[in-house]
Short mmCIF file of N, CA and C in Angstrom, two decimals:
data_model
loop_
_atom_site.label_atom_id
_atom_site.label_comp_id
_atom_site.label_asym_id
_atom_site.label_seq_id
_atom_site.Cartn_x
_atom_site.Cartn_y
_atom_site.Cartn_z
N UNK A 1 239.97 83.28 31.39
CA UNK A 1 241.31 83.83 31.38
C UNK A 1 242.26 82.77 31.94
N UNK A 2 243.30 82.83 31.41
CA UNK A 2 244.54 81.65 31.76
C UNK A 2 245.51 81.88 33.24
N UNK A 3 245.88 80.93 33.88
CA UNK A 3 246.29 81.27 35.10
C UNK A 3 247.32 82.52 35.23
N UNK A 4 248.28 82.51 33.83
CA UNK A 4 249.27 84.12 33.45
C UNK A 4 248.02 85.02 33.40
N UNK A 5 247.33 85.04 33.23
CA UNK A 5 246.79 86.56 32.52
C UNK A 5 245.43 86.84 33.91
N UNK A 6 245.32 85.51 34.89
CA UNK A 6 244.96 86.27 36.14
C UNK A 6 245.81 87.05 37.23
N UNK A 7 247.04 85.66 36.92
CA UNK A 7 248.12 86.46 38.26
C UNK A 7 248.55 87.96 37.64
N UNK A 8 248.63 88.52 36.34
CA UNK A 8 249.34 89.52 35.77
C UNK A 8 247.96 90.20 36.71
N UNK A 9 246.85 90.17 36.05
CA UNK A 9 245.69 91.12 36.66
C UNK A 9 246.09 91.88 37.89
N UNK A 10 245.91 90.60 38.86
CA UNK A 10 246.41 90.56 40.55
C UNK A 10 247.51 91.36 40.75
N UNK A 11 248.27 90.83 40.01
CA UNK A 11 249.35 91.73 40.42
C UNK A 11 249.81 93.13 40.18
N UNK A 12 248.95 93.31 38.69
CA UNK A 12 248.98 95.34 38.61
C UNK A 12 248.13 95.52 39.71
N UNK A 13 247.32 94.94 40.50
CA UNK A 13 246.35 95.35 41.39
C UNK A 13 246.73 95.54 42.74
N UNK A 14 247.38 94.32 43.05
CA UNK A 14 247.69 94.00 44.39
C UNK A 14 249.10 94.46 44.77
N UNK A 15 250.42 94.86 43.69
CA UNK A 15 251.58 94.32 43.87
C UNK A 15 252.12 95.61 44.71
N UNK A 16 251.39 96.52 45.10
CA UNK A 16 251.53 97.82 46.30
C UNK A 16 251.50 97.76 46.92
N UNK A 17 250.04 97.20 47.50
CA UNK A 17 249.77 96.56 49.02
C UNK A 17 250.43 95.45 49.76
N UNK A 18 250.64 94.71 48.68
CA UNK A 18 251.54 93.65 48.64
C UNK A 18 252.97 93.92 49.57
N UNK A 19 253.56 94.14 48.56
CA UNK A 19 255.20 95.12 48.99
C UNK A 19 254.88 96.13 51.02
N UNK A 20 254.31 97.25 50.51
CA UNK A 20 253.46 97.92 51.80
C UNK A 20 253.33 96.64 52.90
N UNK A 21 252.91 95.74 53.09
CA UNK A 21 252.27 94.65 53.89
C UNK A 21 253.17 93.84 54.33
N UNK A 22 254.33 93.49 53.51
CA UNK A 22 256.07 93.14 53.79
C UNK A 22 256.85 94.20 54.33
N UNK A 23 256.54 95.53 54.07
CA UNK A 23 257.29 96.11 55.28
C UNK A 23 257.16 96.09 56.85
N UNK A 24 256.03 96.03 56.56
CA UNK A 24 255.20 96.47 58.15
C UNK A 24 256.19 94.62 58.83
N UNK A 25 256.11 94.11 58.25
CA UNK A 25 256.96 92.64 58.55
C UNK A 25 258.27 92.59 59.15
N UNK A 26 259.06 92.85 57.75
CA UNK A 26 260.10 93.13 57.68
C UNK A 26 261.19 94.09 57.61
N UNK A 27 262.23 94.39 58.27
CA UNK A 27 263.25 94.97 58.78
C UNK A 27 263.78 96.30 57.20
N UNK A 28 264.76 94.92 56.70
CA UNK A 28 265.65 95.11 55.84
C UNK A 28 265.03 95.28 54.35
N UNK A 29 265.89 96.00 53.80
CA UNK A 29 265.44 96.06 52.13
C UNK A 29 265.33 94.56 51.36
N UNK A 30 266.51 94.06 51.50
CA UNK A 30 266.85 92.53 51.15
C UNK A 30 265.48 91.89 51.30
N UNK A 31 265.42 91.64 52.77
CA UNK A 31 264.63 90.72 53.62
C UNK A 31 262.83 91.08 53.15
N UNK A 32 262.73 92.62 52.88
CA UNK A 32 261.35 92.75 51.77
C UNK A 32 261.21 92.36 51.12
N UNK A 33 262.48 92.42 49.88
CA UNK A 33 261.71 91.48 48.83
C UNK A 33 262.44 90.60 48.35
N UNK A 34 262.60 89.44 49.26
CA UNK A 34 262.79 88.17 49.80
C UNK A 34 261.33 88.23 50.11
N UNK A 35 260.60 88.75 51.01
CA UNK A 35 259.21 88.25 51.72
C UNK A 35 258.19 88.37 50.37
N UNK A 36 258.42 89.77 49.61
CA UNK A 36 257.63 90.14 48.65
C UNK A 36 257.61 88.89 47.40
N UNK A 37 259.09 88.23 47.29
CA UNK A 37 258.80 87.46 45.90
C UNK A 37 258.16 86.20 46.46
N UNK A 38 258.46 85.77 47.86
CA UNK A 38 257.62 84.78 48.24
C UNK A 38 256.38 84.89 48.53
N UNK A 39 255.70 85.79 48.42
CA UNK A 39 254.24 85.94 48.47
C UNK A 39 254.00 86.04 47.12
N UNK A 40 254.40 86.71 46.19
CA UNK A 40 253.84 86.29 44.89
C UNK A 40 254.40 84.87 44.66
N UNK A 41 254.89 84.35 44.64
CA UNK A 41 255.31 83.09 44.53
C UNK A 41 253.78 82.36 45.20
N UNK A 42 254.13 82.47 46.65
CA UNK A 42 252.75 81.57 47.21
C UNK A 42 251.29 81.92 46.26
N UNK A 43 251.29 83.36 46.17
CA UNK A 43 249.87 83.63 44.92
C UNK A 43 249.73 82.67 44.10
N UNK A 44 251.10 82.75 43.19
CA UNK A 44 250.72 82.05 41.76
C UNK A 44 250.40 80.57 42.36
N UNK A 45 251.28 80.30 43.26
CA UNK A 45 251.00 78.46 43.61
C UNK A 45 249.63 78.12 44.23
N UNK A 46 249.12 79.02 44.64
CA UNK A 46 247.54 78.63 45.09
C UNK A 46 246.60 79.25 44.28
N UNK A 47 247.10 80.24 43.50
CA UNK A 47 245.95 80.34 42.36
C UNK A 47 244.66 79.63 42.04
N UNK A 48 244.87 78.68 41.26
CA UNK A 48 244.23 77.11 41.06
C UNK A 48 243.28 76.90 42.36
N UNK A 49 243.78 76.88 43.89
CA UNK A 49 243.01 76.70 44.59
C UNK A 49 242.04 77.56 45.28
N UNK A 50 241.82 78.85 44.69
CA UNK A 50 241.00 79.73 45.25
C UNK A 50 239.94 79.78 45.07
N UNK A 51 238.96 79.26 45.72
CA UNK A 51 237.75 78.62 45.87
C UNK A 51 236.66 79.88 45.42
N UNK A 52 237.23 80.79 45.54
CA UNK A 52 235.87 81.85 45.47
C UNK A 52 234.85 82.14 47.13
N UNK A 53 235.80 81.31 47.98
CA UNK A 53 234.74 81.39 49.09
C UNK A 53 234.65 82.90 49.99
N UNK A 54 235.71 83.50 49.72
CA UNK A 54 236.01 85.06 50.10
C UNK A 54 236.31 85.57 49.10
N UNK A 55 236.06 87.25 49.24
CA UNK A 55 236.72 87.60 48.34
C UNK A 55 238.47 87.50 47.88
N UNK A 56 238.19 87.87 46.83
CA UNK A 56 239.67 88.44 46.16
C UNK A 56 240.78 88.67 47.02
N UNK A 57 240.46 89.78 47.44
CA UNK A 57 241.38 90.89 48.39
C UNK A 57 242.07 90.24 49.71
N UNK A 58 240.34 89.59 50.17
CA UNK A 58 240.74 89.06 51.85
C UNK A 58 241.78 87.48 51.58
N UNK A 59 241.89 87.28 50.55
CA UNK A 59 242.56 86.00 49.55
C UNK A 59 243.76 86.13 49.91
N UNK A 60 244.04 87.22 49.17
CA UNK A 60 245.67 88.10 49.19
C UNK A 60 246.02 87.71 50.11
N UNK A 61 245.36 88.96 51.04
CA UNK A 61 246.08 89.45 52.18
C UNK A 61 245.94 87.99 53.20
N UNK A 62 245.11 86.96 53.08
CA UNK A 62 245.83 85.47 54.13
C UNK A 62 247.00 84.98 53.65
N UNK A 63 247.02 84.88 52.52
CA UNK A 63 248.45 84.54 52.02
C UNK A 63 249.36 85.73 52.13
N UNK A 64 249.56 86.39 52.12
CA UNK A 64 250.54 87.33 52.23
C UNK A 64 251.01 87.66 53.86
N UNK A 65 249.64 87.60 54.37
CA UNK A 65 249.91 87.19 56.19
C UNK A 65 250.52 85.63 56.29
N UNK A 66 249.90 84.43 56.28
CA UNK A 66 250.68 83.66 56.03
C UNK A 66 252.20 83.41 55.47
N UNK A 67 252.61 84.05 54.06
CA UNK A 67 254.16 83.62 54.11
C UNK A 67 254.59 84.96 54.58
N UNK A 68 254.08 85.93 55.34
CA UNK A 68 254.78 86.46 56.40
C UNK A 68 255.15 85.66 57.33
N UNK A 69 254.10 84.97 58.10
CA UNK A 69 254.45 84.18 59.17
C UNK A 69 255.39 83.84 59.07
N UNK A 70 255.19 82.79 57.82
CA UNK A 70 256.43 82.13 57.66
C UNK A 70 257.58 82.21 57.41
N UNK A 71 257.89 83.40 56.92
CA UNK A 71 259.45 84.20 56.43
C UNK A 71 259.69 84.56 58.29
N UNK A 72 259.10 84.94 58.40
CA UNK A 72 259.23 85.65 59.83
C UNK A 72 260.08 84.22 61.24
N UNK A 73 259.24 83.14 60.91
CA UNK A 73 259.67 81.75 61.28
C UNK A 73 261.61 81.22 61.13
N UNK A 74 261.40 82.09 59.99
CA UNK A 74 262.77 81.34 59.12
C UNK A 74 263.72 82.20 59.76
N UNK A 75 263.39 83.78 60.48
CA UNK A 75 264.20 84.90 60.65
C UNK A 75 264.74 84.50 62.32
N UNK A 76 265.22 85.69 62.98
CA UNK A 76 266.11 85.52 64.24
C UNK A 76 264.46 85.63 65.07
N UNK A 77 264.69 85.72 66.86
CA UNK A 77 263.26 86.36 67.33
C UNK A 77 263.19 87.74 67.11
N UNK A 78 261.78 88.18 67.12
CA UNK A 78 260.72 89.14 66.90
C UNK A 78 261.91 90.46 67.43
N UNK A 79 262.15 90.32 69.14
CA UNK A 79 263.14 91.34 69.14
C UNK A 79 264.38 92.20 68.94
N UNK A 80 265.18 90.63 68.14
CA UNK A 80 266.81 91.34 67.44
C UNK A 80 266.32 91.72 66.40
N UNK A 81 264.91 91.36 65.02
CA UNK A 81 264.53 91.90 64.82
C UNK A 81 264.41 93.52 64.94
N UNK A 82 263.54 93.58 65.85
CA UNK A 82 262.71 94.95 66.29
C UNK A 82 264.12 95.73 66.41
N UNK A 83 265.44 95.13 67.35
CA UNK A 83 266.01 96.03 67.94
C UNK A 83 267.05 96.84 66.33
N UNK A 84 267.04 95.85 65.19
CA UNK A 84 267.78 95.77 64.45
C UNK A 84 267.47 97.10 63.61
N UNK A 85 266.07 97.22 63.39
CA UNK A 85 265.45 97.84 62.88
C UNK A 85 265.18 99.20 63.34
N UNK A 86 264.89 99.40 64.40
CA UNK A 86 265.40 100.47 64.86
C UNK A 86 266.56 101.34 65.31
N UNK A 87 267.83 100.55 64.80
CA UNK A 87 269.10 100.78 64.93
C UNK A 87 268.82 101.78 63.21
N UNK A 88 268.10 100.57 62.41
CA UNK A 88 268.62 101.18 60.79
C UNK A 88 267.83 102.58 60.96
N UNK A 89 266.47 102.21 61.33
CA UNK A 89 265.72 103.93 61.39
C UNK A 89 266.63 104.69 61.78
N UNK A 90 267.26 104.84 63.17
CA UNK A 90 268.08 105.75 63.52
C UNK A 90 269.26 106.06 62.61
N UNK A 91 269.53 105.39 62.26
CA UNK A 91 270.70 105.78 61.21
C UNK A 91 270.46 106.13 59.43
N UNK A 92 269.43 105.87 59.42
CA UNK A 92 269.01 106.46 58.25
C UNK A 92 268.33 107.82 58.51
N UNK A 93 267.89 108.11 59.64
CA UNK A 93 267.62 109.41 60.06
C UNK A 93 268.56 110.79 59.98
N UNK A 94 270.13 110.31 59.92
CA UNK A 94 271.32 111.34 59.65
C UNK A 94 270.92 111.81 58.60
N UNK A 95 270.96 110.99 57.36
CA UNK A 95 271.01 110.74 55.93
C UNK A 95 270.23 112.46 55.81
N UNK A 96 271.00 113.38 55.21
CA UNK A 96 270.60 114.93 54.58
C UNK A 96 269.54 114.23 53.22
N UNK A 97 269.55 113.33 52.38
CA UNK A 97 268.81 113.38 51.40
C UNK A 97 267.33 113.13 51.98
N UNK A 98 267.34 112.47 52.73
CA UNK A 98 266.19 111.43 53.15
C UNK A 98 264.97 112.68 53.34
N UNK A 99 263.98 112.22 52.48
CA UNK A 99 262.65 113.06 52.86
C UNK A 99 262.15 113.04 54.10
N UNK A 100 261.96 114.39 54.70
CA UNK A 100 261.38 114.48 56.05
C UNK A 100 260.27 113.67 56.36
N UNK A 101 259.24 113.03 55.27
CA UNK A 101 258.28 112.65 55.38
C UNK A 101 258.06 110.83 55.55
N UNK A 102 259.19 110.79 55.45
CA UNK A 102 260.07 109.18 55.68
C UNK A 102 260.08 108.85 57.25
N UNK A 103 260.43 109.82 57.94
CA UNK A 103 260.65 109.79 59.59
C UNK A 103 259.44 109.17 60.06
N UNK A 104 258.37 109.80 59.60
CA UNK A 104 256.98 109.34 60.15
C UNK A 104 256.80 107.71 60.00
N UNK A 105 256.44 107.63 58.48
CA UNK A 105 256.44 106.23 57.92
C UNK A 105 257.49 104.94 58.98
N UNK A 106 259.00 105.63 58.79
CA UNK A 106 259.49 104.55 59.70
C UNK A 106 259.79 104.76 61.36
N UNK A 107 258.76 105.17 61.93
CA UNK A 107 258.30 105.48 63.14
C UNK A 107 257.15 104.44 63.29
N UNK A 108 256.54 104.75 62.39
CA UNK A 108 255.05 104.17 62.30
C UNK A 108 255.52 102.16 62.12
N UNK A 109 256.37 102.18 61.27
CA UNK A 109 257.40 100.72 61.05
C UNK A 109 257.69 100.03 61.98
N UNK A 110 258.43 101.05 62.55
CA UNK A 110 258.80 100.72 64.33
C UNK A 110 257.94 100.47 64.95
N UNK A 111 257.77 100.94 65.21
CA UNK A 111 256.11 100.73 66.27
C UNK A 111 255.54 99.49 66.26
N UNK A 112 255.17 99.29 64.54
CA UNK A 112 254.35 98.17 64.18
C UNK A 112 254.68 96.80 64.49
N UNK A 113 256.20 97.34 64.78
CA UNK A 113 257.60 96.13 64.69
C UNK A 113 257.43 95.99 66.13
N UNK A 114 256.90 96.34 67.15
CA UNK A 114 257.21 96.40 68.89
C UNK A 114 255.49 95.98 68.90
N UNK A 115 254.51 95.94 68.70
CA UNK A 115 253.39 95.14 68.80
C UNK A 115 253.42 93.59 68.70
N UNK A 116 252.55 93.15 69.57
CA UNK A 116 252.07 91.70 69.34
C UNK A 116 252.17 91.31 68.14
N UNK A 117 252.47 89.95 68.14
CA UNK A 117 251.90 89.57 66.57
C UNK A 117 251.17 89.90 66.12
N UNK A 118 249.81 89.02 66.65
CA UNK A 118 248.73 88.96 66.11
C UNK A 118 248.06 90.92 65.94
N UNK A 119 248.44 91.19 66.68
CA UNK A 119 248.12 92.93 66.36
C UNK A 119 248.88 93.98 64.99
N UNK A 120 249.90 92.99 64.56
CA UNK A 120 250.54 93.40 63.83
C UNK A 120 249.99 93.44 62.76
N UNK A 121 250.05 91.99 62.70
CA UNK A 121 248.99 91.47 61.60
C UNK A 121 247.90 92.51 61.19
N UNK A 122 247.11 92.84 62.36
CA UNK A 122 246.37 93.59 62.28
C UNK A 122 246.04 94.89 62.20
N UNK A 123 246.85 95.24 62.42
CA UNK A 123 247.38 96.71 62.01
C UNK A 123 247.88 97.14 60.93
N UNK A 124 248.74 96.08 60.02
CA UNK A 124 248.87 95.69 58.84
C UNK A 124 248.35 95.89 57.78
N UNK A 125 246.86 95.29 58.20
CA UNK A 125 245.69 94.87 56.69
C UNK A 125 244.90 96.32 57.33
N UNK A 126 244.99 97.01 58.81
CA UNK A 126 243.79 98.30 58.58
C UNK A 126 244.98 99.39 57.85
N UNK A 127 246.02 99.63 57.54
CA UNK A 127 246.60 100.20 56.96
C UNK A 127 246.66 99.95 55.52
N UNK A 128 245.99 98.94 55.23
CA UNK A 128 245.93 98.31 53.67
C UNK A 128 244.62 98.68 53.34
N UNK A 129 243.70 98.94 54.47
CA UNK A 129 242.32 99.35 54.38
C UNK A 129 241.37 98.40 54.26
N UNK A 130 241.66 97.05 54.78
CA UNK A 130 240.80 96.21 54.91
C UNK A 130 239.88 96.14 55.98
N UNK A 131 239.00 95.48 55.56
CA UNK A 131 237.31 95.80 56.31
C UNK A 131 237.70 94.78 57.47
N UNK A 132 236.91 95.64 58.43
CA UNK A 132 236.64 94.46 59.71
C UNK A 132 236.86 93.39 59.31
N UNK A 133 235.54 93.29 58.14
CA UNK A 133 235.03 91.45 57.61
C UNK A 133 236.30 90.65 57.45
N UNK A 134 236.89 91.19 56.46
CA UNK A 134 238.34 90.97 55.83
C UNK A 134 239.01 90.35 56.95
N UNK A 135 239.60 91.60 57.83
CA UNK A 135 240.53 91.28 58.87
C UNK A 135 240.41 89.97 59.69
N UNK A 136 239.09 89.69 60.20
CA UNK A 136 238.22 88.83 60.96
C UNK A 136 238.51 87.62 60.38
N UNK A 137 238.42 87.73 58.73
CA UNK A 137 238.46 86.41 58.34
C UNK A 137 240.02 85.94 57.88
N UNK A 138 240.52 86.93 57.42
CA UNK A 138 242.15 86.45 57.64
C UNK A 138 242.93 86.21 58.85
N UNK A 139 242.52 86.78 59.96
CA UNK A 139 243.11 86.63 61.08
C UNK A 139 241.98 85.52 62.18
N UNK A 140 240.87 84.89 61.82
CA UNK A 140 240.16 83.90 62.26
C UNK A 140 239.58 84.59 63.50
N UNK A 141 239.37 85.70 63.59
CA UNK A 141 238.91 86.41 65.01
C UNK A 141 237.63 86.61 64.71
N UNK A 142 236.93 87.19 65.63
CA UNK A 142 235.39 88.01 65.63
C UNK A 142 235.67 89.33 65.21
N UNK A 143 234.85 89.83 64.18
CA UNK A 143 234.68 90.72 63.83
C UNK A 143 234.70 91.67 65.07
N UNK A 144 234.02 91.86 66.07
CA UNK A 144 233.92 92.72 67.58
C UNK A 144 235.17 92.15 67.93
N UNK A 145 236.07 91.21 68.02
CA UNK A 145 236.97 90.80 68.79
C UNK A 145 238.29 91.89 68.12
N UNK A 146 238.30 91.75 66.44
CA UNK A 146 239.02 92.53 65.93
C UNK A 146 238.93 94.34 65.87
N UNK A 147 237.68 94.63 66.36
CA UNK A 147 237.14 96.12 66.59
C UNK A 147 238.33 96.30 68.16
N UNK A 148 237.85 95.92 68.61
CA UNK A 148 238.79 95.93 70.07
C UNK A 148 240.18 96.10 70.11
N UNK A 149 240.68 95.51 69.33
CA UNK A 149 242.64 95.09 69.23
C UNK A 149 242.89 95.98 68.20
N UNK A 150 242.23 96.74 67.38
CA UNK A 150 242.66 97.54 67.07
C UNK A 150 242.50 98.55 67.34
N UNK A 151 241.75 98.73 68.14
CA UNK A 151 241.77 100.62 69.15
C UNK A 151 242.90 99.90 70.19
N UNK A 152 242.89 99.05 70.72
CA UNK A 152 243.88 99.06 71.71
C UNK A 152 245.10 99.17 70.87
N UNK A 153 245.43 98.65 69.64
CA UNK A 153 247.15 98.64 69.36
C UNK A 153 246.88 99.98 68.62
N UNK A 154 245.86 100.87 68.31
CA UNK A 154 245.89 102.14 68.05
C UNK A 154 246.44 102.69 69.19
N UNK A 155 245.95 102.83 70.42
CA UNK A 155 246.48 103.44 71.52
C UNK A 155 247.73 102.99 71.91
N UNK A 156 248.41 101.98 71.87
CA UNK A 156 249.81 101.32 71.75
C UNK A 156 250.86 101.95 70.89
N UNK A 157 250.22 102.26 69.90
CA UNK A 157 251.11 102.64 68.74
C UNK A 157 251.25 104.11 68.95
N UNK A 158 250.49 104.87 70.13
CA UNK A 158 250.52 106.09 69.51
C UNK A 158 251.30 105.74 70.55
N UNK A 159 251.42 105.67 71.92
CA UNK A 159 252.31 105.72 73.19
C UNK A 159 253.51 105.53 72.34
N UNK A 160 253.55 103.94 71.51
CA UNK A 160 255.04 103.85 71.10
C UNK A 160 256.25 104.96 70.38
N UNK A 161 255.01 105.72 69.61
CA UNK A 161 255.39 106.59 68.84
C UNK A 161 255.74 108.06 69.46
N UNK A 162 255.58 108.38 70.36
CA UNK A 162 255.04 109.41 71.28
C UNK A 162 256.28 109.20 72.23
N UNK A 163 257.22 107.49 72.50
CA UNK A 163 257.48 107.61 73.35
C UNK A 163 259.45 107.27 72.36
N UNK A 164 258.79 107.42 71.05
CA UNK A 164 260.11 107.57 70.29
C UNK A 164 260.78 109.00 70.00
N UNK A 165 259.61 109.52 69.47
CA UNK A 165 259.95 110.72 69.69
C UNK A 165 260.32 111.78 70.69
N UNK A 166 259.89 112.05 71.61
CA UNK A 166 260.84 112.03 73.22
C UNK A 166 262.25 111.57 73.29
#
């Protein structure tokens, strides 16, 4: 198959999780997909170099963690960020159309947005449903090292959330 007719594959496949995996990142609508076309962008450009040495999936999601990083690099710090973002939650919270079931999701946003990096990250790909293995190897940790940081930013996230709602 030709390098078009793999990235098309990938991308009816991936281009959910994808998007999903730029929020947890990023703030703004804009600033999503700004992050989103640069990760397919980075896809197609390393295509060619994907060795086969991991899977598929855990492929993605380093590159897609990666030009997170890096969009993230290019942005203000982590907290005008965070604080920015939870200004918009709150104010999109007035909004009468807005599905009740939205509140949660960008609670859960928030939250994700007030964690460590590297926990983010990781919290990220177990919401994408990636395996320990996966996580471990996109994020260069121990498999047990990554079991750990994510019950702890589980218990983080619920305080955070717990302590938004209040």
């Amino acid at each position: 198959m030709d390098k078009e007719g793999v990235f098309k594959q990938l991308y009816d496949e991936y281009r959910d999780r994808i998007y999903r995996m730029c929020c947890y990142y990023v703030s703004g609508e804009d600033d999503r997909k700004d992050l989103y076309q640069e990760v397919l962008q980075n896809i197609w450009k390393g295509l060619e170099r994907f060795r086969g040495e991991s899977a598929l999936s855990t492929w993605i999601y380093r590159v897609t963690v990666n030009s997170s990083l890096a969009f993230i690099s290019k942005q203000k710090t982590k907290k005008k960020r965070s604080v920015e973002y939870s200004e918009q939650v709150l104010s999109d919270h007035g909004s009468e159309e807005r599905n009740p079931g939205h509140r949660d999701i960008d609670l859960l946003y928030s939250a994700i947005a007030e964690l460590p990096l590297l926990d983010m990250i990781i919290m990220s790909l177990v919401l994408e449903d990636a395996s320990t293995k996966e996580i471990a190897t996109a994020t260069g940790l121990t498999e047990s090292n990554v079991r750990v940081r994510i019950h702890r930013a589980k218990d983080r996230l619920k305080d955070l959330i717990e302590e938004e709602e209040s």
